[in-house]
Coordinates of C-alpha atoms and ligand atoms in Angstrom, one line a residue:
X1 CA 112.7 85.2 11.8
X2 CA 112.1 89.0 12.1
X3 CA 108.7 89.2 13.8
X4 CA 106.6 92.3 13.3
X5 CA 103.0 93.0 14.0
X6 CA 100.5 92.1 11.2
X7 CA 97.0 93.1 12.1
X8 CA 93.7 92.7 10.5
X9 CA 91.0 94.7 12.3
X10 CA 91.0 93.5 15.9
X11 CA 93.2 90.5 15.2
X12 CA 96.9 90.4 15.1
X13 CA 98.2 87.4 13.3
X14 CA 101.7 87.4 14.7
X15 CA 103.1 87.4 18.2
X16 CA 106.6 88.0 19.6
X17 CA 108.0 85.4 21.9
X18 CA 110.4 87.7 23.8
X19 CA 107.8 90.5 24.1
X20 CA 105.2 88.1 25.6
X21 CA 107.8 86.6 27.9
X22 CA 108.8 90.1 29.3
X23 CA 105.2 90.9 30.0
X24 CA 104.6 87.7 31.8
X25 CA 107.7 88.4 33.9
X26 CA 106.3 91.9 34.7
X27 CA 103.1 90.4 36.0
X28 CA 105.1 87.9 38.0
X29 CA 107.2 90.7 39.4
X30 CA 104.1 92.7 40.3
X31 CA 102.7 89.8 42.4
X32 CA 106.1 89.0 44.0
X33 CA 106.5 92.7 45.0
X34 CA 103.2 92.5 47.0
X35 CA 102.4 90.5 50.2
X36 CA 101.9 86.8 49.7
X37 CA 98.5 85.3 50.2
X38 CA 97.5 82.2 51.9
X39 CA 94.8 80.5 49.9
X40 CA 94.7 78.2 47.0
X41 CA 97.1 75.2 46.8
X42 CA 96.2 73.3 43.7
X43 CA 94.6 75.5 41.0
X44 CA 93.0 74.7 37.7
X45 CA 92.6 77.6 35.3
X46 CA 90.5 77.0 32.2
X47 CA 91.3 79.7 29.7
X48 CA 94.7 80.3 31.2
X49 CA 96.9 81.8 28.5
X50 CA 95.9 85.4 28.2
X51 CA 93.9 88.2 29.9
X52 CA 92.2 87.4 33.2
X53 CA 92.9 83.7 33.1
X54 CA 96.7 84.2 32.8
X55 CA 96.6 86.7 35.6
X56 CA 94.7 84.3 37.7
X57 CA 97.3 81.6 37.1
X58 CA 100.1 84.0 37.9
X59 CA 98.5 85.2 41.2
X60 CA 97.9 81.6 42.2
X61 CA 101.4 80.5 41.5
X62 CA 103.5 83.4 42.5
X63 CA 101.2 85.0 45.1
X64 CA 100.1 81.8 46.9
X65 CA 102.8 79.3 45.8
X66 CA 100.1 77.1 44.3
X67 CA 100.6 74.3 41.8
X68 CA 98.6 75.1 38.7
X69 CA 97.2 73.4 35.6
X70 CA 96.4 75.7 32.7
X71 CA 94.1 74.7 30.0
X72 CA 94.0 76.8 26.8
X73 CA 93.5 76.8 23.1
X74 CA 96.7 78.1 21.5
X75 CA 98.8 77.3 18.5
X76 CA 102.5 76.5 18.3
X77 CA 104.6 78.2 15.5
X78 CA 104.5 76.4 12.2
X79 CA 106.5 77.3 9.1
X80 CA 106.3 81.0 8.5
X81 CA 103.7 81.5 11.2
X82 CA 104.5 82.5 14.7
X83 CA 102.9 80.8 17.7
X84 CA 99.9 82.6 19.2
X85 CA 100.5 85.1 22.1
X86 CA 98.9 82.7 24.6
X87 CA 101.4 80.0 23.6
X88 CA 104.4 82.3 24.2
X89 CA 102.8 83.6 27.5
X90 CA 102.3 80.1 28.7
X91 CA 105.8 79.0 27.7
X92 CA 107.2 81.9 29.8
X93 CA 104.9 81.1 32.7
X94 CA 105.8 77.4 32.7
X95 CA 109.6 78.2 32.7
X96 CA 109.2 80.7 35.6
X97 CA 107.0 78.3 37.6
X98 CA 109.6 75.5 37.2
X99 CA 112.4 77.8 38.2
X100 CA 110.4 78.7 41.3
X101 CA 110.0 75.0 42.2
X102 CA 106.2 75.0 41.6
X103 CA 104.4 72.2 39.9
X104 CA 102.7 73.4 36.8
X105 CA 101.3 71.8 33.7
X106 CA 99.8 72.9 30.5
X107 CA 97.0 71.2 28.5
X108 CA 96.4 72.7 25.0
X109 CA 93.1 71.8 23.4
X110 CA 89.4 72.5 23.3
X111 CA 88.2 73.0 26.9
X112 CA 84.6 72.4 25.7
X113 CA 85.4 68.8 24.7
X114 CA 85.0 65.7 26.9
X115 CA 88.5 64.6 25.9
X116 CA 90.3 67.6 27.3
X117 CA 88.2 67.4 30.5
X118 CA 89.1 63.7 30.9
X119 CA 92.8 64.4 30.2
X120 CA 92.9 67.2 32.7
X121 CA 91.2 65.0 35.4
X122 CA 93.8 62.2 34.7
X123 CA 96.6 64.8 35.2
X124 CA 95.0 66.1 38.4
X125 CA 94.7 62.6 39.8
X126 CA 98.2 61.6 38.9
X127 CA 100.1 64.8 39.8
X128 CA 98.1 66.9 42.2
X129 CA 95.5 64.8 43.9
X130 CA 92.7 67.3 44.2
X131 CA 92.0 70.9 43.1
X132 CA 90.8 73.5 45.5
X133 CA 90.3 76.4 43.1
X134 CA 88.9 76.3 39.6
X135 CA 89.0 79.5 37.6
X136 CA 86.8 79.5 34.5
X137 CA 88.0 82.2 32.2
X138 CA 87.3 81.0 28.7
X139 CA 86.3 83.6 26.1
X140 CA 85.6 82.0 22.7
X141 CA 83.7 82.8 19.6
X142 CA 82.5 79.2 19.1
X143 CA 81.8 75.9 20.9
X144 CA 81.3 72.4 19.7
X145 CA 78.8 70.7 22.0
X146 CA 80.7 67.7 23.4
X147 CA 77.6 65.4 23.4
X148 CA 75.6 66.5 20.3
X149 CA 78.4 67.8 18.1
X150 CA 76.3 71.0 17.4
X151 CA 78.5 73.9 16.5
X152 CA 77.5 77.2 18.3
X153 CA 78.8 80.6 17.3
X154 CA 78.4 83.6 19.5
X155 CA 77.5 87.1 18.3
X156 CA 77.8 90.4 20.0
X157 CA 74.5 92.0 19.2
X158 CA 71.7 93.9 20.9
X159 CA 68.4 92.3 21.6
X160 CA 65.1 93.7 20.3
X161 CA 66.2 96.8 18.4
X162 CA 69.0 98.2 16.3
X163 CA 71.6 99.8 18.5
X164 CA 73.5 102.8 17.2
X165 CA 76.5 104.4 18.9
X166 CA 80.0 105.7 18.4
X167 CA 82.8 103.4 17.8
X168 CA 86.4 103.8 16.8
X169 CA 88.8 102.1 14.4
X170 CA 91.7 102.0 17.0
X171 CA 94.3 101.7 14.2
X172 CA 93.3 104.9 12.4
X173 CA 91.5 106.9 15.1
X174 CA 88.4 107.3 13.0
X175 CA 85.3 107.7 15.1
X176 CA 82.1 106.6 13.3
X177 CA 78.6 105.6 14.1
X178 CA 78.0 101.9 14.2
X179 CA 74.5 100.4 13.8
X180 CA 74.2 96.8 15.0
X181 CA 71.1 94.8 14.0
X182 CA 69.4 92.9 16.8
X183 CA 70.2 89.2 17.2
X184 CA 67.8 86.6 16.1
X185 CA 66.4 84.1 18.6
X186 CA 68.8 81.5 17.3
X187 CA 71.8 83.8 17.6
X188 CA 70.8 84.4 21.2
X189 CA 70.5 80.7 21.9
X190 CA 73.9 80.0 20.3
X191 CA 75.6 82.8 22.2
X192 CA 74.3 81.5 25.5
X193 CA 75.6 78.0 24.5
X194 CA 79.1 79.4 24.0
X195 CA 79.4 82.1 26.7
X196 CA 76.9 80.9 29.2
X197 CA 77.5 78.5 32.1
X198 CA 76.8 75.1 30.6
X199 CA 80.5 74.2 30.1
X200 CA 81.5 75.6 33.5
X201 CA 78.9 73.3 35.0
X202 CA 80.2 70.4 33.0
X203 CA 83.7 71.0 34.3
X204 CA 82.6 71.0 37.9
X205 CA 80.4 68.0 37.5
X206 CA 83.2 66.1 35.8
X207 CA 85.7 67.1 38.5
X208 CA 83.3 66.2 41.3
X209 CA 82.4 62.9 39.8
X210 CA 86.1 62.0 39.6
X211 CA 86.6 63.1 43.2
X212 CA 89.1 65.6 41.9
X213 CA 87.9 68.5 44.0
X214 CA 88.5 69.2 47.7
X215 CA 85.5 69.4 49.9
X216 CA 85.9 73.1 50.3
X217 CA 86.8 73.9 46.7
X218 CA 86.1 77.4 45.3
X219 CA 85.2 78.1 41.7
X220 CA 85.0 81.5 40.0
X221 CA 84.1 82.7 36.6
X222 CA 84.3 86.3 35.3
X223 CA 81.6 88.8 34.1
X224 CA 81.5 92.4 32.9
X225 CA 78.7 94.8 33.5
X226 CA 80.0 98.3 32.5
X227 CA 78.2 101.6 32.1
X228 CA 75.0 102.5 30.3
X229 CA 76.9 103.5 27.1
X230 CA 77.7 99.9 26.4
X231 CA 74.6 98.3 27.9
X232 CA 72.7 97.7 24.7
X233 CA 75.6 95.9 23.1
X234 CA 76.9 94.2 26.2
X235 CA 74.8 93.8 29.4
X236 CA 71.4 93.9 27.7
X237 CA 72.6 92.2 24.6
X238 CA 73.5 88.6 23.6
X239 CA 76.6 88.5 25.7
X240 CA 74.8 89.9 28.8
X241 CA 72.1 87.1 28.3
X242 CA 74.9 84.6 28.3
X243 CA 76.4 86.1 31.4
X244 CA 73.0 85.9 33.1
X245 CA 73.1 82.2 32.4
X246 CA 76.7 82.2 33.8
X247 CA 75.4 83.9 37.0
X248 CA 72.5 81.3 37.3
X249 CA 75.1 78.6 36.9
X250 CA 77.2 80.2 39.7
X251 CA 74.2 80.0 42.0
X252 CA 73.5 76.4 41.1
X253 CA 77.2 75.5 41.6
X254 CA 77.2 77.2 44.9
X255 CA 74.3 75.1 46.0
X256 CA 76.1 72.0 44.7
X257 CA 79.3 72.8 46.5
X258 CA 78.3 74.5 49.7
X259 CA 77.1 71.4 51.7
X260 CA 80.8 70.3 52.0
X261 CA 82.1 73.9 52.5
X262 CA 82.7 74.7 48.8
X263 CA 81.8 78.0 47.1
X264 CA 81.1 79.3 43.5
X265 CA 81.3 82.9 42.5
X266 CA 81.0 85.3 39.6
X267 CA 83.5 88.1 39.8
X268 CA 82.6 91.3 37.9
X269 CA 85.8 92.6 36.5
X270 CA 86.9 95.9 35.0
X271 CA 86.9 96.6 31.2
X272 CA 90.4 95.8 30.0
X273 CA 92.2 95.5 26.7
X274 CA 92.2 91.9 25.8
X275 CA 91.8 89.9 22.6
X276 CA 88.2 89.4 23.5
X277 CA 87.2 92.9 24.4
X278 CA 88.8 94.5 21.4
X279 CA 86.3 92.6 19.2
X280 CA 83.3 94.3 20.8
X281 CA 82.1 97.4 19.0
X282 CA 81.9 100.7 21.1
X283 CA 83.9 99.1 23.9
X284 CA 87.5 100.1 22.7
X285 CA 86.4 103.7 22.5
X286 CA 84.8 103.5 25.9
X287 CA 87.9 101.9 27.3
X288 CA 90.1 104.7 25.8
X289 CA 88.0 107.4 27.5
X290 CA 87.9 105.5 30.8
X291 CA 91.7 104.9 30.8
X292 CA 92.5 108.5 30.2
X293 CA 90.6 109.4 33.4
X294 CA 91.7 106.5 35.5
X295 CA 95.3 107.0 34.6
X296 CA 95.1 110.7 35.4
X297 CA 93.4 109.9 38.7
X298 CA 95.9 107.1 39.6
X299 CA 93.2 104.4 39.8
X300 CA 94.0 102.5 36.6
X301 CA 94.5 98.7 37.0
X302 CA 95.4 95.9 34.5
X303 CA 94.5 92.2 34.7
X304 CA 97.1 91.4 37.3
X305 CA 96.2 94.2 39.7
X306 CA 92.5 93.2 39.3
X307 CA 93.1 89.6 40.1
X308 CA 95.5 90.2 42.9
X309 CA 92.8 92.3 44.5
X310 CA 90.2 89.6 43.8
X311 CA 92.3 87.0 45.6
X312 CA 93.5 89.1 48.5
X313 CA 90.5 91.4 49.2
X314 CA 87.6 89.2 48.2
X315 CA 88.2 85.4 47.8
X316 CA 90.8 84.7 50.4
X317 CA 90.0 86.8 53.4
X318 CA 88.9 86.1 57.0
X319 CA 85.1 85.9 56.9
X320 CA 82.6 85.9 54.1
X321 CA 83.4 87.2 50.6
X322 CA 81.6 90.5 50.0
X323 CA 79.1 90.3 47.2
X324 CA 76.5 92.7 45.7
X325 CA 72.7 92.2 45.7
X326 CA 72.9 89.6 42.9
X327 CA 75.5 87.7 44.8
X328 CA 78.4 88.8 42.5
X329 CA 81.9 89.9 43.6
X330 CA 82.6 93.4 42.4
X331 CA 86.2 94.3 41.5
X332 CA 84.9 96.8 38.9
X333 CA 84.2 99.1 41.8
X334 CA 86.8 101.7 40.7
X335 CA 85.6 101.7 37.1
X336 CA 81.9 102.1 38.2
X337 CA 82.6 105.0 40.5
X338 CA 79.6 107.4 39.7
X339 CA 81.7 110.6 39.5
X340 CA 84.1 108.9 37.2
X341 CA 81.3 107.6 35.0
X342 CA 79.8 111.0 34.8
X343 CA 83.1 112.3 33.5
X344 CA 83.3 109.5 30.9
X345 CA 79.8 110.3 29.8
X346 CA 80.7 113.9 29.2
X347 CA 83.7 112.9 27.1
X348 CA 81.6 110.5 25.2
X349 CA 79.1 113.2 24.1
X350 CA 81.9 115.4 22.7
X351 CA 84.0 112.6 21.0
X352 CA 84.8 113.0 17.3
X353 CA 87.6 111.9 15.0
X354 CA 89.2 115.3 15.4
X355 CA 89.4 115.3 19.2
X356 CA 89.7 111.5 20.0
X357 CA 93.5 111.7 20.8
X358 CA 93.0 114.7 23.1
X359 CA 89.9 113.4 24.9
X360 CA 90.8 109.7 25.2
X361 CA 93.8 107.5 25.7
X362 CA 93.4 105.9 22.3
X363 CA 97.2 105.8 21.9
X364 CA 97.4 103.8 25.1
X365 CA 94.7 101.5 23.9
X366 CA 96.6 100.8 20.7
X367 CA 99.8 100.2 22.6
X368 CA 98.1 97.8 24.9
X369 CA 96.5 96.0 22.0
X370 CA 99.8 95.4 20.3
X371 CA 101.3 94.6 23.8
X372 CA 98.9 91.7 24.0
X373 CA 100.9 90.1 21.2
X374 CA 104.3 91.0 22.6
X375 CA 104.9 94.1 20.5
X376 CA 106.0 97.6 21.6
X377 CA 107.7 96.2 24.7
X378 CA 110.6 98.3 26.0
X379 CA 114.1 96.9 25.6
X380 CA 113.2 94.6 22.7
X381 CA 114.7 95.2 19.4
X382 CA 112.1 94.1 16.9
X383 CA 114.5 94.4 14.0
X384 CA 116.5 91.4 15.3
X385 CA 115.9 87.8 14.4
X386 CA 113.9 85.9 17.0
X387 CA 113.3 82.1 17.2
X388 CA 109.5 81.6 16.8
X389 CA 109.6 77.9 17.9
X390 CA 109.3 77.9 21.6
X391 CA 108.6 74.8 23.7
X392 CA 106.3 74.8 26.6
X393 CA 107.9 73.1 29.5
X394 CA 105.5 70.4 31.0
X395 CA 103.0 70.5 28.1
X396 CA 100.9 67.4 28.5
Ligands
NAD401 P1 91.1 86.4 26.6 O1 90.7 86.4 25.1 O2 92.3 87.2 26.9 O3 91.3 84.9 27.1 C1 90.5 83.8 26.7 C2 91.2 82.5 27.1 O4 90.3 81.5 26.8 C3 92.5 82.2 26.4 O5 93.4 81.6 27.3 C4 92.2 81.2 25.4 O6 93.2 80.3 25.0 C5 91.0 80.5 26.1 N1 90.1 79.7 25.2 C6 89.3 80.2 24.2 N2 88.7 79.2 23.6 C7 89.1 78.1 24.3 C8 88.7 76.7 24.1 N3 87.8 76.3 23.3 N4 89.4 75.8 24.9 C9 90.3 76.2 25.9 N5 90.6 77.5 26.1 C10 90.0 78.4 25.3 O7 89.8 86.8 27.4 P2 89.5 87.7 28.7 O8 89.1 89.1 28.2 O9 90.6 87.5 29.7 O10 88.1 87.0 29.2 C11 88.1 86.0 30.2 C12 86.8 86.2 30.9 O11 86.8 87.4 31.6 C13 85.6 86.1 30.0 O12 84.5 85.5 30.8 C14 85.2 87.6 29.9 O13 83.8 87.8 29.6 C15 85.6 88.1 31.3 N6 85.8 89.6 31.4 C16 86.6 90.2 30.5 C17 86.7 91.6 30.6 C18 87.5 92.4 29.6 O14 87.3 93.7 29.6 N7 88.4 91.8 28.9 C19 86.0 92.3 31.7 C20 85.3 91.6 32.6 C21 85.2 90.2 32.4

């Protein structure tokens, strides 16, 4: 099959197996070219196939020689449809892990369900014994509650009042004003149910009840804070409220785990181009402005650099993990540098359709967006036939 990108808004409905594989290998190479870390040995990553979760799995496996279980919701190829990018990423990861002699397993299914939790725990018990690091990196638009069957949908909306700001169509470069109506009480409740901490808590409770966690296990979930430009739609909006719930959950989990030497953290990460962040209005334009400056200043990082730093400079160091006044790990420190943010704010004021390619790295944004699906990767001839059916080694 000749596989080309087919995009609709912030969704690309095709993915390229070879392009995805090359990029996974690049992340592995990055980790292997840096000092090894001693830390996790048996790692569970929930939301492991793309973005921050995939990077967490790669750093665990290739940075610390850890055995890993990845849980994710991706689709295999079927008929004229390619598999999803996360499927191809995971296939490449599993092959590389097997070649490196690491134990690694994939579970594809709904992480919010009781079935997938039970299946994962059975696998842990039979293959790994106990887990000492649980990374929770699920980003999803909906969740079916495992006990009540209620279907929750998350929305990305401000709270209280209409929010108006600039946004960009990153395919065309058109900069427009977007006005987003505030969320209703019910939309807020549902967003917290999807992106808050309830499911993370359920995972840890289930793992603990099954005696599948080491006494000193660590767990971490990810958050974003970002600058004031995005606050109304992110930090102070529905997603921010869900993330506050995630932070409360981290504190609860820390209390739950600490008596035996365990730990729970939130890590606040940098804004990066992922399938989830491209869906948030305003954010792609902000990221484009940010990237232009960070690339010029040599401080730009992707998911793999961020997570390598999280593991080596925060989670697995001698002594206590440094946290901010809310108890959160900050690896968004380079993004949030005040001088840098002042420069971003200046660019933001001036931004129009006419100057967007000069003032921001919108082209880089678009390249990274298609890169998420394995397109635009150097050395790959996209005119050639590719086999869309790719098996995942050790799919359980
Ligand atoms: P992503 O879209 O790249 O990855 C989401 C992962 O969740 C995928 O592996 C997907 O398969 C999995 N998933 C989704 N629904 C699932 C389900 N029902 N069952 C099992 N797996 C499921 O997202 P990302 O941007 O890497 O986000 C991961 C976390 O990092 C989120 O908590 C997000 O808020 C946070 N974060 C993201 C950014 C950013 O800019 N992208 C910045 C800081 C923090």
